[in-house]
Tab-separated table of C-alpha atoms in Angstrom:
chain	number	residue	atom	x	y	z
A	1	UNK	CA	74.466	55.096	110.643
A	2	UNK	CA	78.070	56.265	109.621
A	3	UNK	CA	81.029	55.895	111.990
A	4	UNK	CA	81.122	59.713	111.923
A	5	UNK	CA	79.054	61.843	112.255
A	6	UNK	CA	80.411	64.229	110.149
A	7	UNK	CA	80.996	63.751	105.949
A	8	UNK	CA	84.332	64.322	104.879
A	9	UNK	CA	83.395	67.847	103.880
A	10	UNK	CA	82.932	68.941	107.467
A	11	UNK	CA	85.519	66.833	108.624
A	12	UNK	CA	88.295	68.769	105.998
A	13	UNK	CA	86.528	72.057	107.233
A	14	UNK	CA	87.429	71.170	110.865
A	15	UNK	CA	90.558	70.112	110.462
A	16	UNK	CA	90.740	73.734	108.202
A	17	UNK	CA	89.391	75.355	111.016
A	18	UNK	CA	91.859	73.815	113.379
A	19	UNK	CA	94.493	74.036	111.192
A	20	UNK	CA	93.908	78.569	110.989
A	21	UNK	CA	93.317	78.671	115.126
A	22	UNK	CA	97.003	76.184	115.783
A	23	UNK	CA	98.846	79.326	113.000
A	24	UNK	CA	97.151	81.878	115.176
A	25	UNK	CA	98.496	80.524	118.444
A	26	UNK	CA	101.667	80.462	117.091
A	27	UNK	CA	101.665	83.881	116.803
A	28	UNK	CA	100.405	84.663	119.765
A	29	UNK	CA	103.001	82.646	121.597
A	30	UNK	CA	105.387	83.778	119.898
A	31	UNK	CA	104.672	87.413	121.224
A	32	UNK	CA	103.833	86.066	124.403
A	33	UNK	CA	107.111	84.553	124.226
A	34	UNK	CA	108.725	88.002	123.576
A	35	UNK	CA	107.053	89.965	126.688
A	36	UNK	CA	107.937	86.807	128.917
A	37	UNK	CA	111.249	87.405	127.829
A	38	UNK	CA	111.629	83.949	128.055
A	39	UNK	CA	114.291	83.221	125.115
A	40	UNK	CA	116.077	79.962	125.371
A	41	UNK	CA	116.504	76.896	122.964
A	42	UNK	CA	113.085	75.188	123.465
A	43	UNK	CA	111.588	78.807	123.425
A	44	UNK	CA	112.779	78.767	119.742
A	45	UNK	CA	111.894	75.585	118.707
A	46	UNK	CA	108.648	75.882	120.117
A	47	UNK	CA	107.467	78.867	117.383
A	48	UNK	CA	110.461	78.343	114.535
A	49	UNK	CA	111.491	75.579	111.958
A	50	UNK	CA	115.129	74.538	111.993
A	51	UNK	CA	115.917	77.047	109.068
A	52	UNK	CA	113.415	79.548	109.939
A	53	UNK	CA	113.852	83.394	109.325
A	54	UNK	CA	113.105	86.607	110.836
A	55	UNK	CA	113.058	89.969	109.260
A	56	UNK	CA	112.722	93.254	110.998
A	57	UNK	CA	113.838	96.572	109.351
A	58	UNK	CA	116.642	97.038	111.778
A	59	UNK	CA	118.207	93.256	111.562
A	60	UNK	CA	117.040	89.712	111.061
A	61	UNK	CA	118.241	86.115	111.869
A	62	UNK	CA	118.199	83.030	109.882
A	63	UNK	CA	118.057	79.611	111.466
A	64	UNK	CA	116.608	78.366	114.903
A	65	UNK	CA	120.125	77.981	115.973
A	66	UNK	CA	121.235	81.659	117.966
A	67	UNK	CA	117.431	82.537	117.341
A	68	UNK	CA	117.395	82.690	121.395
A	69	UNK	CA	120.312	84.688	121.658
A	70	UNK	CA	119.669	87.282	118.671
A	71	UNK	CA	116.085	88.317	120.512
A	72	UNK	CA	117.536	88.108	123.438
A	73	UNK	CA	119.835	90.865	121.940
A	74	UNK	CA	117.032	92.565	120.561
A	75	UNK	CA	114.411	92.719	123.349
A	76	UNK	CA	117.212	93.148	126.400
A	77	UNK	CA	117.271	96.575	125.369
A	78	UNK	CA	113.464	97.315	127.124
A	79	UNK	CA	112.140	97.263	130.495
A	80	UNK	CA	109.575	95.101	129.436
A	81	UNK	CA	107.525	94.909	126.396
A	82	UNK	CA	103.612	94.793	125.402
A	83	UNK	CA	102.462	93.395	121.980
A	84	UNK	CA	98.928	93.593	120.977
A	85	UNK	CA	98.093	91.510	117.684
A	86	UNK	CA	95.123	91.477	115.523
A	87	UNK	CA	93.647	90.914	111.997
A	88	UNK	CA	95.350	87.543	111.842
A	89	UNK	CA	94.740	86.321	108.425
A	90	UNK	CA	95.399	82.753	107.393
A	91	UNK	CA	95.957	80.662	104.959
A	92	UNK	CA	96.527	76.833	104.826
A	93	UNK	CA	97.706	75.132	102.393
A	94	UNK	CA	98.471	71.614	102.980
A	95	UNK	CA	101.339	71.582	105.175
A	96	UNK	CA	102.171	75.583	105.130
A	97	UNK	CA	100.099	78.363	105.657
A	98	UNK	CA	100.531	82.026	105.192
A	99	UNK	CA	99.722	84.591	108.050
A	100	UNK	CA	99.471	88.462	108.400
A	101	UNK	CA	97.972	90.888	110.320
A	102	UNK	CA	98.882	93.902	112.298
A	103	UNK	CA	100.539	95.009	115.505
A	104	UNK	CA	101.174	96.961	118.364
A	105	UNK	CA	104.243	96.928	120.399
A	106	UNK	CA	104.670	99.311	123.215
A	107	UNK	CA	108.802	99.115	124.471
A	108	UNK	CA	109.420	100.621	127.893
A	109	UNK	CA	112.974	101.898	128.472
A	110	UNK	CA	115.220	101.200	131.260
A	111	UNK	CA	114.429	103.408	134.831
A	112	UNK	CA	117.787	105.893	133.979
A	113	UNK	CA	120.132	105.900	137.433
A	114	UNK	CA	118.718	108.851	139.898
A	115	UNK	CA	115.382	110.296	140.339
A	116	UNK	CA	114.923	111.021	136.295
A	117	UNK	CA	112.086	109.514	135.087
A	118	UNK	CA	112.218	107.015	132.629
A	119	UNK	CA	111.842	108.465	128.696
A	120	UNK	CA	108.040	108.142	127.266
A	121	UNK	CA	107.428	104.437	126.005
A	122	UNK	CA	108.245	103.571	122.310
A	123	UNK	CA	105.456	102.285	120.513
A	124	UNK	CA	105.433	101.003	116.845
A	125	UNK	CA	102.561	100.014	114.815
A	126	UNK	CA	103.627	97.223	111.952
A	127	UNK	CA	102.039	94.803	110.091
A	128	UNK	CA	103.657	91.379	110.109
A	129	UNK	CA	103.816	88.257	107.695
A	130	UNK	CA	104.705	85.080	107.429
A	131	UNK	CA	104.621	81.179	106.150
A	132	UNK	CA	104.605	78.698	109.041
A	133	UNK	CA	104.983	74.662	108.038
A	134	UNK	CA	103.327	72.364	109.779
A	135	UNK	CA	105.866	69.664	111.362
A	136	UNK	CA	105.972	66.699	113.609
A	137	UNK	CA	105.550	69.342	116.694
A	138	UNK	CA	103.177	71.426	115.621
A	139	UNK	CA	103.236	74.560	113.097
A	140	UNK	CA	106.543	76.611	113.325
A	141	UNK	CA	107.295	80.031	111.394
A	142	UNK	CA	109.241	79.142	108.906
A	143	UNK	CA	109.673	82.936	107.924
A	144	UNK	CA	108.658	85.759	110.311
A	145	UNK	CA	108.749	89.367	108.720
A	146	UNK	CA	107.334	92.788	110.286
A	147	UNK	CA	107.027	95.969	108.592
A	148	UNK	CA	107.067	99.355	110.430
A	149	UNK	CA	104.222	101.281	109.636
A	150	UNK	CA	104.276	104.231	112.268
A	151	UNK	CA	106.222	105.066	115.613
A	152	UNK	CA	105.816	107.092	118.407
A	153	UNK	CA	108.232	108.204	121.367
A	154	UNK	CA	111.644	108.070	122.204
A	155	UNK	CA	113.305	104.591	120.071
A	156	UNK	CA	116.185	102.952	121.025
A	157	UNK	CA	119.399	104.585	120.796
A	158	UNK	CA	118.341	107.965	121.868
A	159	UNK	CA	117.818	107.503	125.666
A	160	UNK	CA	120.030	109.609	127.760
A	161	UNK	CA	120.778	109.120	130.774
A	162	UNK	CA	123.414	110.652	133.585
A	163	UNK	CA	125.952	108.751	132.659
A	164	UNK	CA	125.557	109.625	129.045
């Protein structure tokens, strides 16, 4: 009887296996991360590599370092926000993978001062890709990159409010 009981097919299939479900939960804290709003140091270690990227039509960051701060920047400008992933496709590949899939964030603006209600939500629909590495903590996005496919509502920018 063999010491395991799987061969080392099913045992590289596993590790496969867990290997596509660890790159999925990165994503999915990451966005969790993002409608926390819970951006601070270990917040960006915890989903990017030292030199990681992110691209997004309207600005990116390179480098864990300020990571915090720049989505900070970038998210602060919402209520609160709601992402909905899906399709997650990924690929490993020894110690990186490759991951896409698509996206829907729904942004809801600040409550304006008085009794004016707050501008219709802002939602965008984009598809996202990127190469994590796997590293001594886990996999981390090396490069994050989201593409706008379609919007809806009022965006950023164009709120107006009494004071305005």
């Amino acid at each position: 009887m063999p010491d395991t009981p799987y061969t080392p097919e099913e045992s590289a299939a596993l590790r496969r296996l867990a290997d596509r479900m660890d790159v999925r939960d990165l994503v999915d804290r990451y966005l969790a991360g993002l409608d926390r709003a819970e951006f601070d140091e270990d917040w960006a270690r915890s989903v990017f590599t030292e030199d990681g990227s992110f691209q997004f039509p309207m600005g990116g960051h390179d480098g864990v370092a300020g990571m915090a701060e720049f989505t900070a920047a970038m998210i602060g400008k919402w209520r609160r926000t709601h992402h909905v992933a899906a399709g997650h496709l990924v690929e490993i590949d020894g110690e990186r993978a490759r991951v896409s899939g698509s996206l829907i964030a729904t942004h809801l603006h600040p409550h304006p001062p008085g009794p004016s209600r707050p501008p219709e939500p802002f939602q965008v629909g984009d598809r996202f890709e990127g190469e994590a590495a796997r590293t001594a903590a886990g996999w981390r996005f090396a490069r994050l990159a989201f593409e706008v496919v379609w919007t809806r509502g009022t965006p950023p920018g164009r709120v107006h409010t009494h004071d305005s």
